[in-house]
XYZ file of C-alpha atoms in Angstrom:
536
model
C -108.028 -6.485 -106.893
C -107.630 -8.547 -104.017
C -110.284 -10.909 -102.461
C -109.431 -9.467 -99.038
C -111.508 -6.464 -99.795
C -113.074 -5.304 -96.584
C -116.857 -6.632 -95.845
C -117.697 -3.548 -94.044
C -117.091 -1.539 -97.292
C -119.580 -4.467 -98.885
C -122.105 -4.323 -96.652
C -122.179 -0.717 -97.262
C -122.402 -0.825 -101.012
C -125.415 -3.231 -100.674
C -127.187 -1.422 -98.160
C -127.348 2.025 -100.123
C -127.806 -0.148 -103.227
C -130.961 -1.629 -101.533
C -132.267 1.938 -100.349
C -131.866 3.138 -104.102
C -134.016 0.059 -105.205
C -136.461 0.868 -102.470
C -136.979 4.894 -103.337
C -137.157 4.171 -107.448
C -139.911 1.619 -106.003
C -141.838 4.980 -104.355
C -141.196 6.345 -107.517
C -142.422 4.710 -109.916
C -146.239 4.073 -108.724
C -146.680 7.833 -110.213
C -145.512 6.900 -113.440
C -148.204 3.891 -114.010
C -151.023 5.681 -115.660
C -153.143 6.045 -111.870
C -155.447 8.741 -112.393
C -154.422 10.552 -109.605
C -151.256 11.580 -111.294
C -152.079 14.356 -113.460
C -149.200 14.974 -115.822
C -147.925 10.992 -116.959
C -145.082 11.055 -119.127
C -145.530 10.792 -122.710
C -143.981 8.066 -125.052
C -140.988 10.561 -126.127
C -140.003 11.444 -122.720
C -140.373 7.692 -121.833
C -137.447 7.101 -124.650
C -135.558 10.114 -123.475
C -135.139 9.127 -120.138
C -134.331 5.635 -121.062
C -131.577 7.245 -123.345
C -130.000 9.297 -120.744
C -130.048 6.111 -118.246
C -128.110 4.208 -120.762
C -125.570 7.281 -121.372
C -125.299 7.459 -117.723
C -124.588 3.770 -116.880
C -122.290 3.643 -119.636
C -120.206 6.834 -118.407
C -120.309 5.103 -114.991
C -118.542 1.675 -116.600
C -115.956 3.942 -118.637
C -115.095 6.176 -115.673
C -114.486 2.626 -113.666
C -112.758 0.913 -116.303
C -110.550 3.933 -116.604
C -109.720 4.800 -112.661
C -109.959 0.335 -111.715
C -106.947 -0.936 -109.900
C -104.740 -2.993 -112.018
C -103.164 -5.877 -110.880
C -101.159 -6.724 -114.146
C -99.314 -4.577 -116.385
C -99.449 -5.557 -120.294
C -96.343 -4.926 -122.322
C -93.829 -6.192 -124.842
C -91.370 -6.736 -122.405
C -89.386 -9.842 -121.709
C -88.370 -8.669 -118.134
C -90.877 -10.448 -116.044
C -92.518 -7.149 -113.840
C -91.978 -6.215 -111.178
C -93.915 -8.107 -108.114
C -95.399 -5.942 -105.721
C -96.854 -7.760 -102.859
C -98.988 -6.528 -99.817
C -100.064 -7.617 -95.779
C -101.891 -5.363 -94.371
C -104.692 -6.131 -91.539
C -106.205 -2.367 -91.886
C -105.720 -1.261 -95.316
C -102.623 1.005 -94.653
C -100.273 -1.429 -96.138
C -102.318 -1.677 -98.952
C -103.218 1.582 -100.066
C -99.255 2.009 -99.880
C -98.595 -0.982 -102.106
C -100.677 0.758 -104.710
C -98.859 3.902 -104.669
C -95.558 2.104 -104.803
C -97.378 0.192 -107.962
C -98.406 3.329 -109.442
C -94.550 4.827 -108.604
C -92.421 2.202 -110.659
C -94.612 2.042 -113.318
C -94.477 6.230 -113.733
C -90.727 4.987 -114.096
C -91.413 3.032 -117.086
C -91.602 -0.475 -115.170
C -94.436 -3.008 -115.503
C -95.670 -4.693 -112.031
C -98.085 -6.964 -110.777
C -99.511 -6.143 -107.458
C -100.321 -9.100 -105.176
C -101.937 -9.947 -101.526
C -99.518 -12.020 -99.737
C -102.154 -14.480 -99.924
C -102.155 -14.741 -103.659
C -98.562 -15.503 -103.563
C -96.878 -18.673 -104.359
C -93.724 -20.548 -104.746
C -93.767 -20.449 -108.301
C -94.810 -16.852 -108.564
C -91.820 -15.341 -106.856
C -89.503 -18.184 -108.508
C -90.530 -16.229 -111.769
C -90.037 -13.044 -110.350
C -86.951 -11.153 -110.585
C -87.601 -8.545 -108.330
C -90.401 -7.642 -105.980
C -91.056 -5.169 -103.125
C -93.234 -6.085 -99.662
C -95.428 -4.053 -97.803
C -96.345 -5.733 -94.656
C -97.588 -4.730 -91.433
C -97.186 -6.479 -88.148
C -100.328 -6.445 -85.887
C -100.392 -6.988 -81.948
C -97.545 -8.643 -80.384
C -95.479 -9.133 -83.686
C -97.956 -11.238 -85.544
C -98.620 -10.958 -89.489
C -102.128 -9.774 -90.947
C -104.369 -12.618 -90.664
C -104.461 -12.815 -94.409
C -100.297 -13.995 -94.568
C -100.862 -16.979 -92.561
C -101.743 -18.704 -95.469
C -98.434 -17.654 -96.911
C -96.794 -18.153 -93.760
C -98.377 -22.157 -93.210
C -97.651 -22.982 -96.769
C -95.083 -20.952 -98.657
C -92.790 -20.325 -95.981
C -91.685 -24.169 -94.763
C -90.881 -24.659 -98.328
C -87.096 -25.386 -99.998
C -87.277 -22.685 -102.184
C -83.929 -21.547 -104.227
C -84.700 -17.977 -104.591
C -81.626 -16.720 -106.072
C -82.803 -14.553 -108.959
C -84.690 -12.512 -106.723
C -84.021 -9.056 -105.787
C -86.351 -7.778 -103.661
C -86.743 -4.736 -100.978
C -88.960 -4.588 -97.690
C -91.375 -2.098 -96.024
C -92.264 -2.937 -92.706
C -94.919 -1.343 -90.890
C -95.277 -1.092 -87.359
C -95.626 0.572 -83.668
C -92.518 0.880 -81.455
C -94.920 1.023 -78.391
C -95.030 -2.743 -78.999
C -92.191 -5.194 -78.348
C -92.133 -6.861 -81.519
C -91.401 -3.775 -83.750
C -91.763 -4.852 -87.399
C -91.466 -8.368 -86.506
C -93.027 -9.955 -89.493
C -91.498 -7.384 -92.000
C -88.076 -8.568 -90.048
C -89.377 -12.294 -90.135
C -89.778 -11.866 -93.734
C -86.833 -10.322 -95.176
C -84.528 -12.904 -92.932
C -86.836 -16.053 -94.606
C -85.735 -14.447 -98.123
C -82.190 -13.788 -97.501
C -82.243 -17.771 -95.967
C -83.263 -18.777 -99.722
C -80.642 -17.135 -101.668
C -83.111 -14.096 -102.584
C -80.429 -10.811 -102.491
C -81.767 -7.663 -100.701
C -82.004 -4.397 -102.898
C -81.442 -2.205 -99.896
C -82.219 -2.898 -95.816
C -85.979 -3.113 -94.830
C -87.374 -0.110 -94.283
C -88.844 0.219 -90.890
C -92.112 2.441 -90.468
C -92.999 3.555 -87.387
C -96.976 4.594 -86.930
C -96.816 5.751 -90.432
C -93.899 8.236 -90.353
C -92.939 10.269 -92.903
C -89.983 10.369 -93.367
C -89.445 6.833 -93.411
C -92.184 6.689 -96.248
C -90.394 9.648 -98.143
C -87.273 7.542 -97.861
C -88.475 4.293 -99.292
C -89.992 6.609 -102.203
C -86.578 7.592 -102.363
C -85.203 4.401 -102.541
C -87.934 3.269 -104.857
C -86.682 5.296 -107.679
C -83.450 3.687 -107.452
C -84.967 0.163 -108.889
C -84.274 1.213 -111.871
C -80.851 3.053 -112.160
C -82.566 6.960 -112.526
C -84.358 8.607 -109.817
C -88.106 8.724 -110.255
C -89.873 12.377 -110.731
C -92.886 11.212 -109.319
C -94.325 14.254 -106.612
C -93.203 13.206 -102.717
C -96.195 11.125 -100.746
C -95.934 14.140 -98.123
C -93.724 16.765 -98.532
C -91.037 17.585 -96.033
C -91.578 20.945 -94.445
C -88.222 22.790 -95.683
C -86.058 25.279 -93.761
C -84.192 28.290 -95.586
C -80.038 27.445 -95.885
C -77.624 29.032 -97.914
C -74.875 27.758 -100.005
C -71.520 29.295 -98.133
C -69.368 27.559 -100.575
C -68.634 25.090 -103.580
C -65.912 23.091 -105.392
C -64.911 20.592 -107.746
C -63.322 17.965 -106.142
C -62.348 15.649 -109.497
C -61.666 17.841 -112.002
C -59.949 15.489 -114.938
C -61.768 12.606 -114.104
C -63.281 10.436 -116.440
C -66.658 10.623 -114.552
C -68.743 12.863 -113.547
C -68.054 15.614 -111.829
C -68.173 15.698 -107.757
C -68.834 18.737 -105.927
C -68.000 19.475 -102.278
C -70.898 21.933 -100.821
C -71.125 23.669 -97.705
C -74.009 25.210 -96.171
C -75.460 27.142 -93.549
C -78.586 27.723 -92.254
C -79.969 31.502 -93.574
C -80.708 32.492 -89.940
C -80.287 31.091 -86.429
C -77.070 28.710 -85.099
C -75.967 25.397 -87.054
C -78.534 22.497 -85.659
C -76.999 19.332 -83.801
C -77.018 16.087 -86.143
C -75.530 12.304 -85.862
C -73.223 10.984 -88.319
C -75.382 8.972 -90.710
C -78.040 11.376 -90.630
C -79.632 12.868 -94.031
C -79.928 16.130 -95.748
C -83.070 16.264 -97.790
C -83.105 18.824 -100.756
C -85.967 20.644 -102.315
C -84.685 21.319 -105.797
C -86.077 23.994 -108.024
C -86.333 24.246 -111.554
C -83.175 26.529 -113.363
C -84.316 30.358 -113.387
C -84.046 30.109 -117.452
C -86.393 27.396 -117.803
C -89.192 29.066 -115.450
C -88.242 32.552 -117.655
C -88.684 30.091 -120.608
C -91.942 28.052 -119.968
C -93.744 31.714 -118.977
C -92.804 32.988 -122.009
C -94.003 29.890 -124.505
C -97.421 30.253 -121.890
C -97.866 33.790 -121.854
C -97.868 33.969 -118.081
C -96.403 36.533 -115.751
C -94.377 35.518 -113.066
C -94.791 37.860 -111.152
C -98.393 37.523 -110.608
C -100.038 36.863 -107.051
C -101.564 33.621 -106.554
C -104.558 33.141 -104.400
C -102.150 31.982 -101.002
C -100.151 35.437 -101.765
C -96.750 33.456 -103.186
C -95.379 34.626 -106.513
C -96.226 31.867 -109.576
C -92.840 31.852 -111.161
C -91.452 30.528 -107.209
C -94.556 28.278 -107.972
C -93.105 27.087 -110.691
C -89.505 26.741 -109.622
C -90.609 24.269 -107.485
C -92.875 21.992 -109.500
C -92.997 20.134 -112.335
C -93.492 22.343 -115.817
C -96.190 21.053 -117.813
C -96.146 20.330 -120.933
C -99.306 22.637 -121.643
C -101.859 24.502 -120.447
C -105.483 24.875 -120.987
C -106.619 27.485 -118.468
C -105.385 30.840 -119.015
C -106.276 31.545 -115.244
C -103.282 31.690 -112.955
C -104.475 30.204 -110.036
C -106.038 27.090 -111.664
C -102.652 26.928 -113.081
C -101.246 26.638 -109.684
C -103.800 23.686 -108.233
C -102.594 22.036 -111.377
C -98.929 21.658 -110.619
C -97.581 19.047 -108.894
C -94.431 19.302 -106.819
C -90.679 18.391 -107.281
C -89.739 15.433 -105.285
C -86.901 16.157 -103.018
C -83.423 14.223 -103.001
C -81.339 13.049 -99.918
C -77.884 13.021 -99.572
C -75.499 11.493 -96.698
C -74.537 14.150 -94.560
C -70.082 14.318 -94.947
C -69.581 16.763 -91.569
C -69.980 16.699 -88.068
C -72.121 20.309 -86.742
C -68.755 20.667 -84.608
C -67.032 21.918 -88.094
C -69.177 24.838 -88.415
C -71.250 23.783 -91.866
C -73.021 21.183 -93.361
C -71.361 19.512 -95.674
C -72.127 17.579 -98.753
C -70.561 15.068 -101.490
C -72.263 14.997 -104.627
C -72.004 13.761 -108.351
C -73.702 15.416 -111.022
C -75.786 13.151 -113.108
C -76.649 13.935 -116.692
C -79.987 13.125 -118.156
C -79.873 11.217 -121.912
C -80.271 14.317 -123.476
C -76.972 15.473 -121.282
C -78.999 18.309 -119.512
C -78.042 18.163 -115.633
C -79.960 16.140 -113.210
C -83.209 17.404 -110.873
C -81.148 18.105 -107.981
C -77.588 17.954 -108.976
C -78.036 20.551 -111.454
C -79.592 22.921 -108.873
C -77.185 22.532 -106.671
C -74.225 22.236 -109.075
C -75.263 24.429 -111.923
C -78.122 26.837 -111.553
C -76.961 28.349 -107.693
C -74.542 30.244 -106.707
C -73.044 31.352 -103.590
C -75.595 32.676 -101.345
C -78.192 31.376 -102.603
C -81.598 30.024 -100.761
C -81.555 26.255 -100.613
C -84.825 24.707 -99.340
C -82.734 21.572 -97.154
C -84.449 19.779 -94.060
C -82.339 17.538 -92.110
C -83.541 13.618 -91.151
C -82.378 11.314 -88.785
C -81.550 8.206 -90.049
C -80.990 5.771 -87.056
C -80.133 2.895 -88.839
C -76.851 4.374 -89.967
C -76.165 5.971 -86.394
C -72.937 5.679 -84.872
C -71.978 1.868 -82.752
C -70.244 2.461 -79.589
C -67.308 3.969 -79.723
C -65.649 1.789 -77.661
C -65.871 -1.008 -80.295
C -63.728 -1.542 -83.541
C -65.503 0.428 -86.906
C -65.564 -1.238 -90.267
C -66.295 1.476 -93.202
C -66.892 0.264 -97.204
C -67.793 2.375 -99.663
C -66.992 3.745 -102.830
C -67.849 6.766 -105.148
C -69.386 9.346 -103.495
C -70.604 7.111 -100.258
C -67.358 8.573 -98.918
C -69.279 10.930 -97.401
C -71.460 9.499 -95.438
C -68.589 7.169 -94.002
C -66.142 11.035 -93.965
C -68.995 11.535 -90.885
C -68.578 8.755 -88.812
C -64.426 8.897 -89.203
C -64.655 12.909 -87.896
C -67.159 11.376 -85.373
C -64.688 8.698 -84.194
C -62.088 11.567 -83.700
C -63.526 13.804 -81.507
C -65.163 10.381 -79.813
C -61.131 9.739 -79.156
C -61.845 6.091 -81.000
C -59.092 5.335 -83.090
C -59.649 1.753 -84.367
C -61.106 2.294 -87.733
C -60.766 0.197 -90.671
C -61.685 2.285 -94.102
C -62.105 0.676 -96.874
C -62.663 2.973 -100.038
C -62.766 2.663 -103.861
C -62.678 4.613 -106.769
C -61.465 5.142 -110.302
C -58.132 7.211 -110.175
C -56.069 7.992 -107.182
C -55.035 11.152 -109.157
C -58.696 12.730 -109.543
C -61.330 10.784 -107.798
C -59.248 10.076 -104.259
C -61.795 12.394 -101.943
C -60.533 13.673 -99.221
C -57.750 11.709 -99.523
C -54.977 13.968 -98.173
C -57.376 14.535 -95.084
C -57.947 10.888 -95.212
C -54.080 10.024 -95.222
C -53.502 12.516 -92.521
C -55.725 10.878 -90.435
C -54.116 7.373 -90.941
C -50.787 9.220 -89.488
C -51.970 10.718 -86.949
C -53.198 7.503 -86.151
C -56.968 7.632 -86.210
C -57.640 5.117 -88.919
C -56.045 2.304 -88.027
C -56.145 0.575 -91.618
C -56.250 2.756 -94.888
C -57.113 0.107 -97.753
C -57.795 2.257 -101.539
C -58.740 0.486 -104.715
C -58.841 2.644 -107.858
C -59.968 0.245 -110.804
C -58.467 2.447 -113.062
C -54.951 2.268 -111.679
C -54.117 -1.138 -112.505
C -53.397 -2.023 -109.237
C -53.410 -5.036 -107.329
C -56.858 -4.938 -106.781
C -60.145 -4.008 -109.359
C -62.752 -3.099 -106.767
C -63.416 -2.228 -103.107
C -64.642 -6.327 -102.683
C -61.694 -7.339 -103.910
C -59.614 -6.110 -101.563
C -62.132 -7.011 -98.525
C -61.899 -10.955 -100.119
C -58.175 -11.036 -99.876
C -58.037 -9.595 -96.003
C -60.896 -11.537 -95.054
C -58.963 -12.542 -92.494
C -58.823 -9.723 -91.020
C -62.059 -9.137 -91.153
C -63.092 -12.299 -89.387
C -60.366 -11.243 -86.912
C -62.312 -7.281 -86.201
C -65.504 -9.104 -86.464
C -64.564 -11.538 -83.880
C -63.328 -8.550 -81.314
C -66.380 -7.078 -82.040
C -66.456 -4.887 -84.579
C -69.452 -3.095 -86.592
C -69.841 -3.041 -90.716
C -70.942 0.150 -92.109
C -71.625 -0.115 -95.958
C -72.316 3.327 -97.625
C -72.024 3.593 -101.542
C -73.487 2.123 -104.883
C -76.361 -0.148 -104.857
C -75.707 -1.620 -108.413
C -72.240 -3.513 -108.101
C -70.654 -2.607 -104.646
C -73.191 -2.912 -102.024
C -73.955 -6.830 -103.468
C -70.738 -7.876 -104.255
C -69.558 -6.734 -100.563
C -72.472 -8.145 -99.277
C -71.303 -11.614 -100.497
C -67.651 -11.834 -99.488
C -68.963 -10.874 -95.836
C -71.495 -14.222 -96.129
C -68.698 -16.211 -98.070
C -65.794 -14.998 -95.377
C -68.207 -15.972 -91.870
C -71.470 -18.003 -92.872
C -74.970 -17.352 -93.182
C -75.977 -18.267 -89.320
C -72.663 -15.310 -88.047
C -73.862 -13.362 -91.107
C -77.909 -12.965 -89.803
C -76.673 -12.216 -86.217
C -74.724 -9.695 -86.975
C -77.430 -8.188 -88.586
C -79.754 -8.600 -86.090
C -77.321 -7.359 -83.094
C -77.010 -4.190 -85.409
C -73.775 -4.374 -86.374
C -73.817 -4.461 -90.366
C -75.879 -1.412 -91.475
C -75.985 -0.032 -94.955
C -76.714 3.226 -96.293
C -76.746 2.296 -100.350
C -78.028 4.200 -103.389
């Protein structure tokens, strides 16, 4: 644990500790053989009690050794862990470090959770990747606890490049400063080579959504999404799937699907391009059908807040086992499905929601969470539990400014949203750059795309299919050799959206943008807002 523990909580423990000390005190003067007390304990009892103090005190150690906070992980494995580090000046950014802790290692990775103050230059040089929680207090200053790290880590010449690392930044947009040490931060360790997993996560007054999206992004670290149950659950609203196809069929990879939906009641709500779609997946019908059956439950029995337990069940986690045979203590057992969020590919003005989507495989080749509920166990008409989330980071620039779009895969679709955006904005300078693995089964939207280059609303088509054999292997490649081109958009103003892979494409992008215009034209661009990325 952390020395920074809070001396209110101390003082506290000590005082009730002191009061205890004071009663048993009281207490005992009956138990002294005075001849006033008429009924003194014999020798046996004596021993008994003593007995069941000792049994006591040592359940109280077990049940602390068992529930303590652990700083360190043990394990066989050579990858250093992973280095989770907190600021926090009340607690929040604390508490929130622990259940990011507790998150990665659910995903199988080892961590070691630090105070900022308890960090040093050699501890992140040994670090390969690490995560910050800090908050900013007042007028943009850190906890007081980071001005240690701040006085003496920070004016170091540190050569971070090994380190990947990702940023939560807590804050109050009332203030000026929003975030201004979390920004401080994450600009000090892109200055010493340290590469950013995703962009800082900004947190204003504790939202939710912003903490169900770093979750998000948390299972990521590792390559799979984590299971573990969302921090707060997003309060659903009823759509239906209107229709669904298989945009790659023939591909080497997995398959894509092209979804549209519509909400089950009521007119299509307004959303930005960028925005998010965040989906409640359910467990397959046949594997609910499957787990009552090995359980010898009903599903169709009436739980205690009137909902049906095999819905229950669709929607959480199926355990493994089950000890009570009593339905409703079945139901305060289960913990919830996390939900999944997806880059929104349409504009409302189309007349659905639309979405882009790869279906990942488990190891065992069973279909993802969400993928294979959307993909495999629906059909159309079905009730999708979807909730929509702004995500103002990946809003629209003006649209009287040039538009930059990289992506590849499926981060089409987010960057599909901002080109129909563009249209009916009547902007026509766009610059997509997109890449893929076959121009014959993996080119999305790509005769939509192409008519939109003739019709002359994107300006500058590039493709890159590494499959093809072309002249170029990957979307970076073909940025690198038109870099001057993209000095020249920069120059007249232009904004970079990035919206695609995390492992590979987001990275290697982000480097020919800081090899093609410098570190000092790199940070201001970020910091006027005009390179954003939306990466998974």
């Amino acid at each position: 644990m952390s020395s920074n523990r809070s001396p209110r909580a101390l003082i506290g423990n000590l005082a009730v500790g002191l009061a205890l000390l004071l009663i048993a005190f009281l207490l005992l003067r009956p138990h002294l053989g005075e001849s006033w007390w008429q009924a003194p304990p014999q020798a046996a009892q004596w021993w008994a009690a003593l007995a069941a103090l000792a049994v006591y005190a040592l359940a109280c150690f077990a049940l602390w050794w068992y529930t303590r906070q652990r700083d360190d992980d043990s394990g066989d494995s050579n990858e250093p862990p992973v280095l989770v580090v907190w600021a926090s000046q009340t607690g929040f950014a604390q508490q929130l470090a622990q259940r990011t802790a507790a998150q990665l290692r659910s995903a199988g990775h080892r961590t070691r959770l630090r105070a900022i103050d308890q960090v040093d230059a050699a501890l992140l040089a040994s670090s390969q990747k690490a995560v910050f929680i800090v908050s900013t207090t007042g007028e943009g200053d850190p906890p007081d606890h980071a001005l240690a790290f701040l006085s003496q880590v920070m004016p170091q010449a540190l050569s971070l490049p090994q380190l990947h690392y990702a940023v939560l930044a807590l804050g109050d947009k009332t203030y000026e400063h929003y975030c201004a040490f979390g920004r401080q931060l994450d600009d000090w360790l892109r200055a010493h080579g340290a590469q950013a997993l995703f962009d800082t996560v900004e947190v204003d007054n504790a939202d939710a959504d912003a903490l169900r999206h770093w979750q998000q992004l948390l299972g990521q670290l590792g390559g799979e999404a984590s299971d573990a149950s969302d921090w707060s659950a997003p309060a659903y609203q009823d759509w239906r799937i209107r229709s669904r196809e298989v945009l790659n069929p023939g591909s080497v990879g997995g398959k894509v699907f092209h979804l549209q939906l519509q909400p089950a009641a009521g007119a299509l709500p307004a959303w930005q391009a960028g925005d998010i779609a965040e989906i409640g997946p359910r467990q397959s019908r046949a594997a609910v059908t499957q787990w009552l059956q090995q359980h010898g439950f009903d599903g169709a029995t009436v739980l205690a807040d009137g909902g049906l337990l095999a819905d229950l069940l669709s929607r959480s986690h199926l355990p493994d086992s089950c000890d009570s045979r009593d339905a409703n203590a079945l139901a305060a057992s289960l913990k919830p499905l996390p939900h999944r969020e997806y880059s929104i590919a349409s504009m409302p003005g189309e007349g659905s929601l639309q979405l882009l989507l790869r279906r990942q495989l488990r190891p065992d080749g069973t279909p993802g969470l969400a993928s294979g509920w959307l993909c495999d166990y629906t059909q159309i008409g079905d009730r999708i539990d979807l909730r929509l989330r702004s995500n103002s980071n990946f809003h629209p620039p003006r649209s009287d400014a040039p538009l930059i779009l990289i992506g590849n895969g499926t981060g089409i679709a987010g960057l599909r949203a901002h080109l129909r955006a563009r249209i009916e904005a009547g902007a026509h300078r766009n610059w997509l750059l997109f890449g893929e693995r076959s121009a014959a089964h993996d080119y999305h939207f790509g005769a939509e795309l192409q008519q939109w280059q003739r019709e002359g609303s994107i300006a500058r088509l590039d493709t890159v299919f590494s499959r093809d054999h072309g002249q170029f292997h990957y979307v970076q490649d073909a940025l690198a050799a038109h870099s001057d081109v993209l000095r020249q958009w920069l120059d007249d103003g232009a904004t970079l959206l990035v919206c695609g892979s995390l492992q590979g494409m987001a990275p290697a992008v982000d480097k020919v943008i800081l090899d093609t215009i410098g570190a000092e034209a790199h940070q201001a661009l970020r910091i006027a807002g005009r390179y954003r990325r939306d990466v998974y």
